[in-house]
Short mmCIF file of C-alpha atoms and ligand atoms in Angstrom, two decimals:
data_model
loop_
_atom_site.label_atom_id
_atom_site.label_comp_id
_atom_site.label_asym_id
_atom_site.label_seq_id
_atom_site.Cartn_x
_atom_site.Cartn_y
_atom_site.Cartn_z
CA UNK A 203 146.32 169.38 40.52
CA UNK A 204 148.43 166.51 40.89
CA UNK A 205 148.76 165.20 45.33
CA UNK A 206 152.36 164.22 45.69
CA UNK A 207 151.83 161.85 49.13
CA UNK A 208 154.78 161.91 52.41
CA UNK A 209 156.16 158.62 53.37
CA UNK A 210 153.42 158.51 55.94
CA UNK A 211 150.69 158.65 53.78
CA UNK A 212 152.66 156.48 51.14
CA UNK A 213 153.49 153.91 53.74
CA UNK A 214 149.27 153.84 53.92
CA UNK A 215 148.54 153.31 50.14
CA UNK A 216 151.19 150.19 50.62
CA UNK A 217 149.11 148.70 53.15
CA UNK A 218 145.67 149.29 51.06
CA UNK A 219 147.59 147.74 47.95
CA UNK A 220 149.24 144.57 50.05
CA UNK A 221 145.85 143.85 50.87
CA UNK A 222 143.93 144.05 47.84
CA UNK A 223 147.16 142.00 46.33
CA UNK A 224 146.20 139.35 49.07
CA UNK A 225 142.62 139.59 48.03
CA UNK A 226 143.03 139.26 44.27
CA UNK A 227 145.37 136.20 45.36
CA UNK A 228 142.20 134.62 46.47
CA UNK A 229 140.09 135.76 44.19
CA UNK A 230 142.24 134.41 41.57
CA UNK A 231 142.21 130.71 43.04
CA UNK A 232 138.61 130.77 42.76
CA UNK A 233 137.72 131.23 38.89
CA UNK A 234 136.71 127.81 37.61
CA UNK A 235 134.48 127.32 34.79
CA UNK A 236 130.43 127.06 36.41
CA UNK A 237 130.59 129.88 38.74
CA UNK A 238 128.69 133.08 37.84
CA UNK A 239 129.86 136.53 38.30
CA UNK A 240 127.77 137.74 41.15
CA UNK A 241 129.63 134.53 43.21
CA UNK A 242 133.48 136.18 42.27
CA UNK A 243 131.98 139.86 43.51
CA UNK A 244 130.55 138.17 46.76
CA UNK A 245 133.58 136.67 47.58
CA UNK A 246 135.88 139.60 46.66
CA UNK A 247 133.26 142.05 48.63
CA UNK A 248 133.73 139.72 51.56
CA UNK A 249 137.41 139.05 51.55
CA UNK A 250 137.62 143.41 51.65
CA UNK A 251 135.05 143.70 54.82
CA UNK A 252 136.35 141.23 56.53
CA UNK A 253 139.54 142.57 56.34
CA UNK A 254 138.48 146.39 57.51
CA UNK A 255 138.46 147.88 54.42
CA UNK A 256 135.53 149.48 52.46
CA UNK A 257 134.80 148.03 48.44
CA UNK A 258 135.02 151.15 46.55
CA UNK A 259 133.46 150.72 43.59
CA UNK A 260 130.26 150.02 44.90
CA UNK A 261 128.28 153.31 44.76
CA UNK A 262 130.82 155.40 42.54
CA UNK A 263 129.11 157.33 40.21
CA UNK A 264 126.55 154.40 41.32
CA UNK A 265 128.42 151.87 39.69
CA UNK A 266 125.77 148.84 41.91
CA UNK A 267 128.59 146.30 42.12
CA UNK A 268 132.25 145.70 44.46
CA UNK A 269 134.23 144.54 41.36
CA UNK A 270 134.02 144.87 37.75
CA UNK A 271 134.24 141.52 35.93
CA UNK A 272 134.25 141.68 32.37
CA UNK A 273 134.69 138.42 30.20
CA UNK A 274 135.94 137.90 26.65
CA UNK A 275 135.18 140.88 24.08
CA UNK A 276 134.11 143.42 26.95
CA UNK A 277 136.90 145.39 28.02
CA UNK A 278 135.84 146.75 31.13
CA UNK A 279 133.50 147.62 33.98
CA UNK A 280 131.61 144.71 33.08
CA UNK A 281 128.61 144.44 35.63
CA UNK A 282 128.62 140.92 37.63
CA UNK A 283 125.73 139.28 37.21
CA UNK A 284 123.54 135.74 38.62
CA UNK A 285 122.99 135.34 34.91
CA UNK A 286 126.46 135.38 34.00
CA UNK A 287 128.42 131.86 34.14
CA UNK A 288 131.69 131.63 33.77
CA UNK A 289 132.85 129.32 30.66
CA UNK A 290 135.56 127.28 30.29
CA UNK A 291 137.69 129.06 27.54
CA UNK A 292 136.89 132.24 28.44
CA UNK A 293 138.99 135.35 29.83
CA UNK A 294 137.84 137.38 32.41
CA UNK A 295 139.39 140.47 33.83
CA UNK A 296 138.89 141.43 37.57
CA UNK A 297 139.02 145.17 38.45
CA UNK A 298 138.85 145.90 42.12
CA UNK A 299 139.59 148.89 44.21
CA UNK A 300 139.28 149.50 48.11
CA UNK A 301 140.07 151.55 50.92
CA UNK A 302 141.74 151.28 53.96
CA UNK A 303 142.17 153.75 56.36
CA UNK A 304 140.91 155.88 53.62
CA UNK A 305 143.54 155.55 51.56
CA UNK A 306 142.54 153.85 48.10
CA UNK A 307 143.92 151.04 45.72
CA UNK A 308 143.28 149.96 42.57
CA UNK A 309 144.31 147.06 40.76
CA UNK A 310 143.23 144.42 37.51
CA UNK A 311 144.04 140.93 36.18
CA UNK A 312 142.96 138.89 33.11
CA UNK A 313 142.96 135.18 33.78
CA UNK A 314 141.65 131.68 32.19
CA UNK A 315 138.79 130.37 32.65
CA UNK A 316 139.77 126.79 32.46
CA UNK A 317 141.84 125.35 29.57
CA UNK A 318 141.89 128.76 26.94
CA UNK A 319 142.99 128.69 23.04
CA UNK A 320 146.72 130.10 22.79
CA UNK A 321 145.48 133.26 21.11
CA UNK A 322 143.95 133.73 24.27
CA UNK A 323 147.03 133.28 26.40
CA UNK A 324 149.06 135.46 24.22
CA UNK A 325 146.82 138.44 24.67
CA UNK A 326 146.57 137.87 28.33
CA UNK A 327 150.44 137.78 28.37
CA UNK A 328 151.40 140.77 26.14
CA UNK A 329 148.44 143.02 28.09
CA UNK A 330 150.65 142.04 31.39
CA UNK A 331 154.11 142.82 29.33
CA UNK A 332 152.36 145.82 28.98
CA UNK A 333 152.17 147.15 32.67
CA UNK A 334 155.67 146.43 33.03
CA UNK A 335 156.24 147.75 30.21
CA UNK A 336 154.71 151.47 31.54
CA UNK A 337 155.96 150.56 34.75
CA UNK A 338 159.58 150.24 33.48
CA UNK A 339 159.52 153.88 32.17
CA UNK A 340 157.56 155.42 35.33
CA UNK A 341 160.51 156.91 36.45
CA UNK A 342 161.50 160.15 38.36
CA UNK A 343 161.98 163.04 35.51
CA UNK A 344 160.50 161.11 32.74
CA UNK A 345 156.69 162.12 31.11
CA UNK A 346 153.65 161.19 31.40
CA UNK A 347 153.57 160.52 27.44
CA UNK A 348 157.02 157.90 27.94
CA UNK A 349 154.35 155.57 29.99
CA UNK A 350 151.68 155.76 27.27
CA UNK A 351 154.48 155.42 24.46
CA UNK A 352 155.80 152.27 25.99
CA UNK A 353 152.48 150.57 26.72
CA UNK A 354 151.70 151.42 22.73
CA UNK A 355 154.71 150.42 21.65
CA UNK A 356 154.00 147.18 23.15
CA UNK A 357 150.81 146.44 22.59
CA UNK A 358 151.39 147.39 18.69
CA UNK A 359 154.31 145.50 18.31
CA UNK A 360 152.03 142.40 18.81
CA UNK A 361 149.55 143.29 16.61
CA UNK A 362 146.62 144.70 18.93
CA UNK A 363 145.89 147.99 20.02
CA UNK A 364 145.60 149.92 22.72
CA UNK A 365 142.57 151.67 23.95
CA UNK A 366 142.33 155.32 23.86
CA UNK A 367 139.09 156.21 25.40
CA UNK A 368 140.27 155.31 28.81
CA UNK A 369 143.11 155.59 30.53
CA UNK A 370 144.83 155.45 34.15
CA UNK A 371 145.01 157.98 36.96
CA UNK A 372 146.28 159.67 39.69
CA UNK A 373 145.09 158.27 42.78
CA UNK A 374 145.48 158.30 46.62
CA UNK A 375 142.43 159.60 49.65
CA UNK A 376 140.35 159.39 45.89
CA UNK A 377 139.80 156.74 43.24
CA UNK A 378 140.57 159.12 40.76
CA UNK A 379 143.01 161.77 40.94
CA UNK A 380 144.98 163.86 38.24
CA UNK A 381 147.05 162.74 36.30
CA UNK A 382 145.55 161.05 33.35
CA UNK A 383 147.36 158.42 32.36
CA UNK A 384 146.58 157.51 28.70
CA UNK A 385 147.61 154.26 27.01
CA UNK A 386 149.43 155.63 24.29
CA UNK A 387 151.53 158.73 23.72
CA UNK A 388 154.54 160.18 22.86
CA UNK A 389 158.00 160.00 24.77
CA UNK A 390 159.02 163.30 26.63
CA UNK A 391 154.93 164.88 26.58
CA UNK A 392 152.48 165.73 29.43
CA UNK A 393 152.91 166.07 32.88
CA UNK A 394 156.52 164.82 34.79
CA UNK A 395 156.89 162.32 37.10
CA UNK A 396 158.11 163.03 40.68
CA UNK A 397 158.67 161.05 43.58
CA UNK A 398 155.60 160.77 45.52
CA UNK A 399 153.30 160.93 42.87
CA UNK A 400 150.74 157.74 43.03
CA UNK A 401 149.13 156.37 39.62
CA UNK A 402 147.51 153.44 38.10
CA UNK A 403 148.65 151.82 34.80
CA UNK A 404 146.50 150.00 33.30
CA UNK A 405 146.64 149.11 29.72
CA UNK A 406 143.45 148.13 27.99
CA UNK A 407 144.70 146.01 25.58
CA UNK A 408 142.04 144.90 22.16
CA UNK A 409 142.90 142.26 19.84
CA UNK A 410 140.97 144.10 16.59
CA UNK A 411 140.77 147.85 16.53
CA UNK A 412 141.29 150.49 19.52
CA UNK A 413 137.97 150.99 19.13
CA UNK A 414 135.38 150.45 21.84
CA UNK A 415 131.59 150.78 22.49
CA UNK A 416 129.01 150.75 25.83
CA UNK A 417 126.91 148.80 26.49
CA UNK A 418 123.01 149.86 27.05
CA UNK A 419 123.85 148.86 30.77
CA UNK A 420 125.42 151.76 30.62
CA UNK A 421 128.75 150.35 32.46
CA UNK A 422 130.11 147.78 30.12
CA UNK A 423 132.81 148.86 27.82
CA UNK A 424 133.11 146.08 24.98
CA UNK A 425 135.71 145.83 21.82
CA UNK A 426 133.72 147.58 19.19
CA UNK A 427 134.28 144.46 16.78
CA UNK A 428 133.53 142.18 19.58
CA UNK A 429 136.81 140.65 19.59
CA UNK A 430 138.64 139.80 22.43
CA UNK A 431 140.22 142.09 25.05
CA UNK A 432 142.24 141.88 27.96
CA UNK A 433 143.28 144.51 31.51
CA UNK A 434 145.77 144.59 33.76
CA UNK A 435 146.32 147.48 36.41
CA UNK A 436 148.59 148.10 39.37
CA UNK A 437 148.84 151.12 41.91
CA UNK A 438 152.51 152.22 41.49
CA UNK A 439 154.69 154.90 43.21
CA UNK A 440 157.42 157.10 41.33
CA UNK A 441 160.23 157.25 43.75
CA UNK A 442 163.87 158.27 42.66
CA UNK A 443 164.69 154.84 41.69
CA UNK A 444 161.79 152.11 40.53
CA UNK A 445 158.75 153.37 40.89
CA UNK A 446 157.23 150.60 43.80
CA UNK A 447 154.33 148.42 42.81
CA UNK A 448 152.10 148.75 45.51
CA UNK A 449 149.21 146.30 44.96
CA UNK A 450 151.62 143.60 44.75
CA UNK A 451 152.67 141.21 48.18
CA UNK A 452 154.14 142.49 51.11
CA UNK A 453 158.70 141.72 51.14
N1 MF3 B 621 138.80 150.23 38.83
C1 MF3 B 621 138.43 151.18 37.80
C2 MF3 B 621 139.68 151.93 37.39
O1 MF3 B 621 140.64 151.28 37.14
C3 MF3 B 621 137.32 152.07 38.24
C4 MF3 B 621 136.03 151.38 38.11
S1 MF3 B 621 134.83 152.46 38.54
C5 MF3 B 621 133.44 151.53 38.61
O2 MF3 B 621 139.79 153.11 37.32
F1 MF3 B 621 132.55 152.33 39.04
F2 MF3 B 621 133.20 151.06 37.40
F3 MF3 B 621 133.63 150.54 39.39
CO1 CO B 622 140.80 149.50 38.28
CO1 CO B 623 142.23 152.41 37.70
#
């Protein structure tokens, strides 16, 4: 069952997403080549409680951490760690959701650690392309399958590939809600798009083969040929217009 949300409760997601915007702001400022990954989910985990909100990835299906940071080949829901440095000439990608006023958000980024080989950069560039990409064709009356198609599209067009194995959501009072929002597709399939509906895009974007694997941790999704991958995820609304990007600043 997909939630369609009322201004009122809409007008609450915005204020969840505004903040985590402001917190992955920060967070962003503060990767630097030295600093381990336990020191980013400290910070992040702080920046949320102080500002009345509640880390909600901590404790989800047990996940035991406030952020997933996962660095180079692993795609996601990489577990932060005191043994894990960050390297100059690395990526990492910063997945972080919370909830305020129990209303949740859910948003990713792929930066530089340091200086980073252009291959690098290009990857972290067409993965964002990507989310605007999707974001571009979440609009009232289109599919489902039109996101999907145009995050492909994009992602092929460059010569990587999309995940498949995971995919965005529904979301609103819960981290998850229907619909699935797959990274590839066809144009004019699945479920329409109405005003009111909340989702996260988030292409998963692998420079070698769709392919992934986990970890024995469990958590840790990595690139199955241990190349390099990249995220990026925002909370969006459809509306009848542009859908709004609502873990982006406040205007
Ligand atoms: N933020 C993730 C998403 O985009 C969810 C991570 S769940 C966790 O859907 F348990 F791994 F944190
Ligand atoms: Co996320
Ligand atoms: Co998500």
């Amino acid at each position: 069952m997909i939630i369609l949300k009322n201004p009122d409760q809409l007008a609450k997601m915005r204020s969840a997403g505004h903040l985590l915007h402001d917190v992955l702001q920060q967070v962003r400022e503060m990767i630097c080549p030295g600093i381990t990954t336990m020191d980013v989910n400290r910070y992040t985990d702080e920046l949320i409680r102080k500002a009345g909100a509640i880390p909600t990835e901590l404790g989800y299906y047990d996940y035991p951490a406030s952020i997933c940071a996962s660095i180079d080949d692993e795609v996601v829901h990489g577990i932060p760690s005191e043994n894990v440095t960050l390297m100059e000439g690395s990526i990492l990608s910063v997945d972080v959701t919370l909830a305020l006023d129990g209303w949740q958000a859910d948003s990713a980024f792929t930066a530089p650690v340091g200086k980073i080989s252009e291959a690098k950069q290009r990857l972290i560039r067409v993965t964002e392309e990507c989310f605007w990409k999707g974001a571009a064709a979440a609009i009232n009356g289109n599919r489902i399958g039109d996101i999907g198609f145009a995050v492909q599209s994009h992602a092929e067009k460059n010569g990587y590939n999309a995940v498949r194995d995971l995919t965005g959501h529904g979301i609103g009072r819960k981290l998850h809600e229907s619909p699935e929002g797959p990274n590839y597709g066809k144009p004019g399939r699945g479920p329409r798009l109405v005003p009111g509906m909340t989702i996260c895009i988030e292409p998963m974007i692998n420079s070698s083969t769709a392919d992934v694997k986990v970890l024995p941790d469990k958590w840790t999704v990595v690139e199955a040929n241990g190349n390099l991958s990249a995220h990026f995820e925002h909370t969006i609304c459809i509306t009848n217009g542009e859908p709004i990007i609502m873990t982006l600043e406040k205007h």
